mmCIF file of C-alpha atoms and ligand atoms in Angstrom:
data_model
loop_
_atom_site.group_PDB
_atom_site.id
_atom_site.type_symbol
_atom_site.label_atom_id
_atom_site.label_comp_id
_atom_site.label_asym_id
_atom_site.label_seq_id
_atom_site.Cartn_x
_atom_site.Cartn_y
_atom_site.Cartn_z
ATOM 1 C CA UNK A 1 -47.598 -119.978 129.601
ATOM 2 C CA UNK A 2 -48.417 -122.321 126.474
ATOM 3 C CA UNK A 3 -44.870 -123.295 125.910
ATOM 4 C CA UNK A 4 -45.125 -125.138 129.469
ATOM 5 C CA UNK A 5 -48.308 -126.613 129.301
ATOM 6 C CA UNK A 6 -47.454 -128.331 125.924
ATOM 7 C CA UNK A 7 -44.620 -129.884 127.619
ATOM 8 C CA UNK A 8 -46.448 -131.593 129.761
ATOM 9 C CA UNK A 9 -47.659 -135.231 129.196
ATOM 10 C CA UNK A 10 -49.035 -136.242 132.261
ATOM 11 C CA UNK A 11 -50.796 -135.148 135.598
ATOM 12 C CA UNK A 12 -48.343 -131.669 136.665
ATOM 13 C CA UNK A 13 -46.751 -132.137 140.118
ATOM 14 C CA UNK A 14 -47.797 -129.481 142.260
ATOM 15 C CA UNK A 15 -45.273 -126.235 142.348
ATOM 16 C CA UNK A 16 -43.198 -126.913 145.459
ATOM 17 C CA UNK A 17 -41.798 -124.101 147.930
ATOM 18 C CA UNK A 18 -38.020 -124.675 150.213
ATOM 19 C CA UNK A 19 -38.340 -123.370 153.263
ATOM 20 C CA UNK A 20 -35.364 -122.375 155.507
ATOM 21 C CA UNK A 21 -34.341 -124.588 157.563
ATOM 22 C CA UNK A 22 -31.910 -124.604 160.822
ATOM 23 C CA UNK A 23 -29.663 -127.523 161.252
ATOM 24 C CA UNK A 24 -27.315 -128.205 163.987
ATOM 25 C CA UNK A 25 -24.149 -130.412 162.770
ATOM 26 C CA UNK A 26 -21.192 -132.106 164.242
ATOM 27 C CA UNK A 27 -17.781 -131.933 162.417
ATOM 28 C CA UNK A 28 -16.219 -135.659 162.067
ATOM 29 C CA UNK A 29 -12.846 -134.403 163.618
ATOM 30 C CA UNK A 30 -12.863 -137.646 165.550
ATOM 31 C CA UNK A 31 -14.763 -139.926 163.397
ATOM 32 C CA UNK A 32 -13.655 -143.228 163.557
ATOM 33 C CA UNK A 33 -16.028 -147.064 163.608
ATOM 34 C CA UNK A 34 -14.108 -148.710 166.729
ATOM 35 C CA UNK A 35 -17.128 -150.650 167.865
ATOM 36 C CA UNK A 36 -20.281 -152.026 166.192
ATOM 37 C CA UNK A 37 -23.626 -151.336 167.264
ATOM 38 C CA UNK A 38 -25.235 -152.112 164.422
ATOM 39 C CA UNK A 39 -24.676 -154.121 161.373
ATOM 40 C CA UNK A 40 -23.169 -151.608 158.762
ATOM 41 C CA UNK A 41 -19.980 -151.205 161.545
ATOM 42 C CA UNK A 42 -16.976 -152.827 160.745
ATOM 43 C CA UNK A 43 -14.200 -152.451 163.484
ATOM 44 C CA UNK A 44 -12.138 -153.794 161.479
ATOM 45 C CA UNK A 45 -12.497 -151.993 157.741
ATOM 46 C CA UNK A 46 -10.461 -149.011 157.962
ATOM 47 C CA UNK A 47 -12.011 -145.498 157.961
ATOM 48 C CA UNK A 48 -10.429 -142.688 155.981
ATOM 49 C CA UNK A 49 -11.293 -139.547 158.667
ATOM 50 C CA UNK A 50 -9.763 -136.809 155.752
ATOM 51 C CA UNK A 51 -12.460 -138.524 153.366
ATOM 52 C CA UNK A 52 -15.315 -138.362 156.155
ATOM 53 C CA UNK A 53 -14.123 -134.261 156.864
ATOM 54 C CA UNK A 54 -14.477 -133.150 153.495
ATOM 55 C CA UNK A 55 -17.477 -135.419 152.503
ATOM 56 C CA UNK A 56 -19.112 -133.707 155.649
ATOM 57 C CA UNK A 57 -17.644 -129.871 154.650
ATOM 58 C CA UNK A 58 -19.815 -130.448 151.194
ATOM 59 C CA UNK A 59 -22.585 -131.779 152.999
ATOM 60 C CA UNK A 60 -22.673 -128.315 155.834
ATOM 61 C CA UNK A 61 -21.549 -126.080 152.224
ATOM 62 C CA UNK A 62 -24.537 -127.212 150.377
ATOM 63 C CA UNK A 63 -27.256 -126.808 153.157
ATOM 64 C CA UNK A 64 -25.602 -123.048 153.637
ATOM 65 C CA UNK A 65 -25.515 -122.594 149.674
ATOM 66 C CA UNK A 66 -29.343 -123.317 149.781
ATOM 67 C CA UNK A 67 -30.185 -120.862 152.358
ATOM 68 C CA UNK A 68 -30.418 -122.693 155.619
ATOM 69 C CA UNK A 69 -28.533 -122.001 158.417
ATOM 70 C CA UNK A 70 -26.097 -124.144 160.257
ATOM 71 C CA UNK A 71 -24.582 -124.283 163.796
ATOM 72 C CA UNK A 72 -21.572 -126.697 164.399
ATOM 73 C CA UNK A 73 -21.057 -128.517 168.012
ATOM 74 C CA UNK A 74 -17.401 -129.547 168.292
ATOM 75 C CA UNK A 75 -17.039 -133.399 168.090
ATOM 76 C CA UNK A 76 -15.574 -134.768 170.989
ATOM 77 C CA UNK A 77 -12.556 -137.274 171.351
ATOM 78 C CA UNK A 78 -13.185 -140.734 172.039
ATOM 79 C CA UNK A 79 -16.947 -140.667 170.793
ATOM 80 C CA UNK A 80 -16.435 -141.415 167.296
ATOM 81 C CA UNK A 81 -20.398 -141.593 166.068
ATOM 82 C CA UNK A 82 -20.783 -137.820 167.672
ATOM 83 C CA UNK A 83 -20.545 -136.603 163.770
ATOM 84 C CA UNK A 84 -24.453 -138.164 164.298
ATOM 85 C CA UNK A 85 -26.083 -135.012 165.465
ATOM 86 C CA UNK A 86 -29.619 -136.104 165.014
ATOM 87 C CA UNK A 87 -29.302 -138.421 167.765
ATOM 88 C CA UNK A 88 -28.650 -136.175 169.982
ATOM 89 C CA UNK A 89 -31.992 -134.921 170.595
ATOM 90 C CA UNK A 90 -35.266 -132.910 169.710
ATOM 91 C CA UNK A 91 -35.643 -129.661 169.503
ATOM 92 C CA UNK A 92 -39.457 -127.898 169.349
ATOM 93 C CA UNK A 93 -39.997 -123.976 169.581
ATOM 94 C CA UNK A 94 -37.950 -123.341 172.891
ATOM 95 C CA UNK A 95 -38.411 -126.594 173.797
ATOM 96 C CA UNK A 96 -35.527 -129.084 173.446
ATOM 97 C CA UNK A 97 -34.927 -132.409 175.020
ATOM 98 C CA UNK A 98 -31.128 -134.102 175.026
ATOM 99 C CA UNK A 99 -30.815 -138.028 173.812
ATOM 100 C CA UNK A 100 -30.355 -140.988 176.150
ATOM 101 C CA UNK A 101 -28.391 -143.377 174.438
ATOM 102 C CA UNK A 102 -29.000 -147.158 173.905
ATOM 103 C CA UNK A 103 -25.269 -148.297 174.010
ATOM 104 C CA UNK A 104 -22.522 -147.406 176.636
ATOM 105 C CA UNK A 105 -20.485 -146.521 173.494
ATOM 106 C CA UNK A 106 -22.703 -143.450 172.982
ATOM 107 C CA UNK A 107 -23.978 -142.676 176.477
ATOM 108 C CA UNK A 108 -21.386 -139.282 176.631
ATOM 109 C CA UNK A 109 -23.248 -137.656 173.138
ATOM 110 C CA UNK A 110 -25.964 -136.781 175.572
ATOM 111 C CA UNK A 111 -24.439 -134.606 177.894
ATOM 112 C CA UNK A 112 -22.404 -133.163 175.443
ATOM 113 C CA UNK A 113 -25.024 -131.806 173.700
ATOM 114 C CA UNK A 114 -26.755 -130.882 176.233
ATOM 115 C CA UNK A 115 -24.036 -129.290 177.752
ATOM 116 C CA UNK A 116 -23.818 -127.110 174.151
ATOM 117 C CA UNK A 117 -27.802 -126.127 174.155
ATOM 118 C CA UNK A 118 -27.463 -125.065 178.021
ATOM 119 C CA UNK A 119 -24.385 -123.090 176.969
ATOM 120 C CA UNK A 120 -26.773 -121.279 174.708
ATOM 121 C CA UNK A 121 -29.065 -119.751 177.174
ATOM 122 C CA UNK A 122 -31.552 -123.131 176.182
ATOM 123 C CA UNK A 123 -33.890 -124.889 178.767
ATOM 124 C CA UNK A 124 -33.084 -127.944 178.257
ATOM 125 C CA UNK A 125 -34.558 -131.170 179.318
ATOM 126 C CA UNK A 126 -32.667 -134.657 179.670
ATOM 127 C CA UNK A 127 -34.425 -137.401 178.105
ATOM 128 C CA UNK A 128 -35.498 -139.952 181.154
ATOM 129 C CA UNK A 129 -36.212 -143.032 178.732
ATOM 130 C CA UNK A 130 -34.002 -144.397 176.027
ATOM 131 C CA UNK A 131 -34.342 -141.706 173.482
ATOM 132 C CA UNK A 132 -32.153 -141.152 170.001
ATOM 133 C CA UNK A 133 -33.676 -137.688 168.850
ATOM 134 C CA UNK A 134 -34.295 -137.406 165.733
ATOM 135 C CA UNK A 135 -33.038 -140.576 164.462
ATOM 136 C CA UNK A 136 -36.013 -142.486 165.797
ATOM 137 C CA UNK A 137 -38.581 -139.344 165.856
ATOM 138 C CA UNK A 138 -39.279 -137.068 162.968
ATOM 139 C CA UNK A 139 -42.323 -134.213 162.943
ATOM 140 C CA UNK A 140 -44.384 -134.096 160.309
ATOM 141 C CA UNK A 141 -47.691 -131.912 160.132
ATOM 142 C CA UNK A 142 -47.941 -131.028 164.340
ATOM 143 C CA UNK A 143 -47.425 -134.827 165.198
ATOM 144 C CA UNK A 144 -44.095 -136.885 165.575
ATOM 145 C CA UNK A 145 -43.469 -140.275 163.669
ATOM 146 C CA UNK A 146 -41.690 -142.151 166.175
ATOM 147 C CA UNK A 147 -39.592 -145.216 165.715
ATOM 148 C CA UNK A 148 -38.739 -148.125 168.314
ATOM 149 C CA UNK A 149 -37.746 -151.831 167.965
ATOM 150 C CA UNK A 150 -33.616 -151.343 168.543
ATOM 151 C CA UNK A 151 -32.947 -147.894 170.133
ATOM 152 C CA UNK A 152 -35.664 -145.233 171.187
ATOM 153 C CA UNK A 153 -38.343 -147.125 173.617
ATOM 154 C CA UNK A 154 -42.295 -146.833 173.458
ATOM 155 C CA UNK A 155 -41.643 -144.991 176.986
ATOM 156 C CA UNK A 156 -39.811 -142.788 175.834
ATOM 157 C CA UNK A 157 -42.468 -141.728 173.187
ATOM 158 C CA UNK A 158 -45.135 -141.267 176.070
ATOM 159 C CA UNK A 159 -42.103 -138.882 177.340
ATOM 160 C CA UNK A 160 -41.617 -136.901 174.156
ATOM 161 C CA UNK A 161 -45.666 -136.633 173.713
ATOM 162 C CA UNK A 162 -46.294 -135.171 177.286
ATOM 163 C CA UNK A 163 -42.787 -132.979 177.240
ATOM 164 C CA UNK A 164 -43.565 -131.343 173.784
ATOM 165 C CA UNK A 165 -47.167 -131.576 173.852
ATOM 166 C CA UNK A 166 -47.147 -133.020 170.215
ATOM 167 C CA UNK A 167 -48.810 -136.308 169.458
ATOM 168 C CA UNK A 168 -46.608 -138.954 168.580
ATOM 169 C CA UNK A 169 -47.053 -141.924 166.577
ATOM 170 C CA UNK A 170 -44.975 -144.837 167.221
ATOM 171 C CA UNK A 171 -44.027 -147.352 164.997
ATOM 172 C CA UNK A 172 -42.054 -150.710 165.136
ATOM 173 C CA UNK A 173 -38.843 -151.404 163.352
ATOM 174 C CA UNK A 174 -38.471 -154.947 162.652
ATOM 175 C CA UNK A 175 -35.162 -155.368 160.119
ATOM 176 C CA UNK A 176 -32.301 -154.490 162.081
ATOM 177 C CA UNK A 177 -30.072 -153.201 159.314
ATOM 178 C CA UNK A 178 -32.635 -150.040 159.218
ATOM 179 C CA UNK A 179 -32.617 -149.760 163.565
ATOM 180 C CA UNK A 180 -33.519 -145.538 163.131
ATOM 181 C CA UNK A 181 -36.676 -144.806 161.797
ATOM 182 C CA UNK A 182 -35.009 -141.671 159.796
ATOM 183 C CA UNK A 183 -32.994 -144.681 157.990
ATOM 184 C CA UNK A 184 -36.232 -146.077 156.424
ATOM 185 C CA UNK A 185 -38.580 -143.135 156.477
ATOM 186 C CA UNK A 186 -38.102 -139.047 155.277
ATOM 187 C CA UNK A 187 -40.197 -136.279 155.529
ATOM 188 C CA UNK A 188 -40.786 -134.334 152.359
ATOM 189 C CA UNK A 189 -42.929 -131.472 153.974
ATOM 190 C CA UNK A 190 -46.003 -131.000 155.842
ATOM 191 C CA UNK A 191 -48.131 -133.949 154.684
ATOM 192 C CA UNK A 192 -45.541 -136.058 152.602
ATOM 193 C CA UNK A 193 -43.471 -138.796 153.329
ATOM 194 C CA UNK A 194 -41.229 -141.200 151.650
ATOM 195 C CA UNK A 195 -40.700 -144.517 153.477
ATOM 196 C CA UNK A 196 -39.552 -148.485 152.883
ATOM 197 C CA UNK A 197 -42.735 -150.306 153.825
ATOM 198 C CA UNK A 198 -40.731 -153.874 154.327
ATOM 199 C CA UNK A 199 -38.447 -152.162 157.506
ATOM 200 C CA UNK A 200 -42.538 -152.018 159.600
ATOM 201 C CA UNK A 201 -44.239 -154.427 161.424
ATOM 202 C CA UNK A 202 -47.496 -154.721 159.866
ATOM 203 C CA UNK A 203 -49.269 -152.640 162.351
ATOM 204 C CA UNK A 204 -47.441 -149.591 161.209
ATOM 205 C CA UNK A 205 -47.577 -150.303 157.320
ATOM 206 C CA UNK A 206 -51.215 -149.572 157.799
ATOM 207 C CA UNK A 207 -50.952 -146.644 160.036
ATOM 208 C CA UNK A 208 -48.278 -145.014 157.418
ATOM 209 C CA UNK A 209 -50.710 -146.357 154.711
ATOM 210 C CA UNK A 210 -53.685 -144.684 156.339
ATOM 211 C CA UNK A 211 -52.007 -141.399 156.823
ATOM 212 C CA UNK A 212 -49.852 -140.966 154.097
ATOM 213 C CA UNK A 213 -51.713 -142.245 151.164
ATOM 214 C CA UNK A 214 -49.593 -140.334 148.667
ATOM 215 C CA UNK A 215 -46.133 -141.212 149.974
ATOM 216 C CA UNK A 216 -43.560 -142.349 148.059
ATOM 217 C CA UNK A 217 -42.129 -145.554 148.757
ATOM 218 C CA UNK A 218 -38.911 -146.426 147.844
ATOM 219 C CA UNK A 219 -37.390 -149.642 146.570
ATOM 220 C CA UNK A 220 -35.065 -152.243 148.457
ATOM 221 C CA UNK A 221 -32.022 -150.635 146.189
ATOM 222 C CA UNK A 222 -33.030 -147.202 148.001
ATOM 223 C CA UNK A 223 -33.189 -148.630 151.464
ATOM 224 C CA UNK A 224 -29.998 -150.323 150.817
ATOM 225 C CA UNK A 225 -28.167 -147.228 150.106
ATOM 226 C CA UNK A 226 -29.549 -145.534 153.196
ATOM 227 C CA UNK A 227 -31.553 -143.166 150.068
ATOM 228 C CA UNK A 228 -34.148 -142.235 152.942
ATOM 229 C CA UNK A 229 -31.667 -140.484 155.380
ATOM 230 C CA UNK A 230 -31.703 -137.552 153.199
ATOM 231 C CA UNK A 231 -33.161 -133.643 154.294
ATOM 232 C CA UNK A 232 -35.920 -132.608 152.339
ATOM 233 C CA UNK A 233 -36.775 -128.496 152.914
ATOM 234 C CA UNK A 234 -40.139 -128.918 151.229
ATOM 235 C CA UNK A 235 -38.156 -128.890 147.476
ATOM 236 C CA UNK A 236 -34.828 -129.672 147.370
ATOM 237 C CA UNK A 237 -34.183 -133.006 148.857
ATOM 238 C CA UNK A 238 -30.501 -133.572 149.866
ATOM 239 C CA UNK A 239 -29.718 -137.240 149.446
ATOM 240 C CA UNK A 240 -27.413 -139.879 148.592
ATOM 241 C CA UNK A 241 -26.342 -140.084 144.953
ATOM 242 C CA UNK A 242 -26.972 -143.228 144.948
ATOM 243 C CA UNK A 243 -30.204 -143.624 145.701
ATOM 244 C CA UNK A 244 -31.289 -143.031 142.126
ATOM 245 C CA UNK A 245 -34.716 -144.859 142.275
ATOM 246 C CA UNK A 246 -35.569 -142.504 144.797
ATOM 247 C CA UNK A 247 -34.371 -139.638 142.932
ATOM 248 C CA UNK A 248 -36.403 -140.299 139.799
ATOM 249 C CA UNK A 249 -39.630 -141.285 141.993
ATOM 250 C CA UNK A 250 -38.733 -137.412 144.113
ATOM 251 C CA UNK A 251 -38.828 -135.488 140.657
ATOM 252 C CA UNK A 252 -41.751 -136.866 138.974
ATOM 253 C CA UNK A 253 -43.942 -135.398 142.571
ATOM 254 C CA UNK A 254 -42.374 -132.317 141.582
ATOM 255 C CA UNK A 255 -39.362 -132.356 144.238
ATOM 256 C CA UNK A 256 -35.417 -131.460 143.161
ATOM 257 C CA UNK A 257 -33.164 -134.177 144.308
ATOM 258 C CA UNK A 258 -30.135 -132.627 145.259
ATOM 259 C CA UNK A 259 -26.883 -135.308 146.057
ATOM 260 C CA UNK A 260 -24.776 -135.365 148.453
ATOM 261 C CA UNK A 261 -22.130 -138.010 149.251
ATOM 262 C CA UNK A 262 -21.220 -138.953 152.188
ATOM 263 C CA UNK A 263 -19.756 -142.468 151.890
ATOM 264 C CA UNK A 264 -17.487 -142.468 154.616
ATOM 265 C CA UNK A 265 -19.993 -141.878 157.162
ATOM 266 C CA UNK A 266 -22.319 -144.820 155.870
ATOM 267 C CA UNK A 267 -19.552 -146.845 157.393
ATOM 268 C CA UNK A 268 -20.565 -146.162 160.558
ATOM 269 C CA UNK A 269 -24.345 -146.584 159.417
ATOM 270 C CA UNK A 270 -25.084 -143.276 158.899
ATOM 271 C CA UNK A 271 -26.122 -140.721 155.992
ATOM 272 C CA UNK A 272 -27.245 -137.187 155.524
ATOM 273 C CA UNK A 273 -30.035 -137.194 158.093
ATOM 274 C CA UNK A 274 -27.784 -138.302 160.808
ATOM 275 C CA UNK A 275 -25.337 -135.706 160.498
ATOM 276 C CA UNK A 276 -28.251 -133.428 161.010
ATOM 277 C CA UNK A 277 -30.391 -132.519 163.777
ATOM 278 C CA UNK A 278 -33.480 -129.543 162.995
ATOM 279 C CA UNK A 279 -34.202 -126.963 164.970
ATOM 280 C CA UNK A 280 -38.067 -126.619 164.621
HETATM 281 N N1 LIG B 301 -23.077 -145.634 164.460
HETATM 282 C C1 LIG B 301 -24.242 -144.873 164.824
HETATM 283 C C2 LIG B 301 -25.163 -145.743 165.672
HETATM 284 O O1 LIG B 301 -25.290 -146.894 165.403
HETATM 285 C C3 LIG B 301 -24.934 -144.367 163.611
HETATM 286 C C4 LIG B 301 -26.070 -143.440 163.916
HETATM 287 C C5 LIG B 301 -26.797 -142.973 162.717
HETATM 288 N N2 LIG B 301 -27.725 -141.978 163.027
HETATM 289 C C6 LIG B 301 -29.005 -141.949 162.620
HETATM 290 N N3 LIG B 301 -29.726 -140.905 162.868
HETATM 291 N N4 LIG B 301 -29.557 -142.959 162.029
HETATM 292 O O2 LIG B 301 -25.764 -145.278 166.610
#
């Protein structure tokens, strides 16, 4: 293939491979910001819930018109941040473990859900410690990155490690606007990350330095945007549109960015990883 190799300039990135994925999702039907538990929540700013449905249909169309499958819980009325599906717990193998919430505000999502796996013929453990799912803990390579500092607590990832039998790594948030890890940190694919160094305590800037010496970190414009809470299946990497450093850094290491706006949401404080929990 001549007429490739002469286009290329520079080191090729390496050929990368989408795998399909499962998601679970929550439809926003009751989407709404009437309290604020953390700083991107504005009570007062009014929320357009048409806006947040359709912005949300796009987001569930696109994963499906990329080949991964996706299974809808029913939101539930009077817990507007419900349309936050990562949170609401892990889910290994045949193993799955429902969330324990940090705020009263949230505290229902957990039975809910769990209610929903149950319903599914699922055994289904309750998380004992404060545990957000996969908004503080994401898998990478047969270990978990796990995030405390404002929701999930170090207990709980001594919990998660001796439940699943994965390792897990924890890691200290320190900046409260980014109080998830999967707001300052994505997984790409097995061995690849893309995180926002400044959101760690130093202690965990050189654990993700020592283990992921070929991530890609993003810029303060990126973080700002909530660019990391996108899905990556291994190539295509659903994320905000307006995380455009991101985007540019993604395709140069040989990933497709593919956007997806969901606006409305990010009122609340959430993006396209929060609206979507993996079934592993
Ligand atoms: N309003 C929600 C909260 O503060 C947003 C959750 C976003 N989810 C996430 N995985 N980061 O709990």
């Amino acid at each position: 293939m001549t007429s490739v190799a002469t286009l290329q300039t520079t080191e090729p990135a390496p050929a990368r491979r989408p795998v399909p994925r499962r998601f679970v999702m929550c439809r926003p039907d009751h989407f709404d910001v009437r309290y604020s538990i953390n700083p991107w929540m504005n009570p007062d700013a009014p929320v357009n819930r048409a806006l947040a449905l359709a912005q949300w249909d796009a987001l569930r169309a696109t994963f499906e018109r990329y080949g991964h499958r996706v299974d809808v819980v029913p939101g539930e009325p009077g817990l507007p941040d419900m349309v936050f599906a990562a949170n609401s717990g892990l889910a290994v193998g045949d193993r799955i473990m429902s969330a324990r919430f940090t705020h009263p505000e949230r505290a229902a999502e957990g039975p809910a859900f769990h209610r929903w796996f149950a319903g599914r013929g699922a055994d289904v453990a309750a998380a004992a410690e404060l545990n957000e799912g996969e908004g503080d803990f994401a898998l990478i390579g047969g270990r978990f990155l796990a995030g405390t500092g404002f929701r999930s607590s170090a207990a709980a990832h001594r919990e998660v490690e001796l439940h699943f039998g994965i390792p897990v790594v924890s890691l200290e948030l320190v900046d409260p606007r980014f109080y998830h890890l999967d707001t300052v940190l994505m997984v790409l694919d097995d061995t690849t990350i893309a995180y926002y160094p400044p959101a760690f305590d130093e202690t965990s800037r050189t654990i993700l330095a020592g283990l992921f010496p070929d991530a890609v970190e993003a810029t303060d414009a990126d973080a700002a945007v909530l660019g990391l809470n996108g899905v990556s299946d291994g190539y295509h990497v659903f994320l905000s549109p307006h995380a455009t450093d991101l985007a540019a850094a993604l395709r140069a290491r040989g990933y497709l960015p593919v956007p997806v706006d969901v606006s409305e949401l990010l009122k609340a404080g959430g993006g396209i990883k929060c609206c979507t929990l993996e079934l592993h």
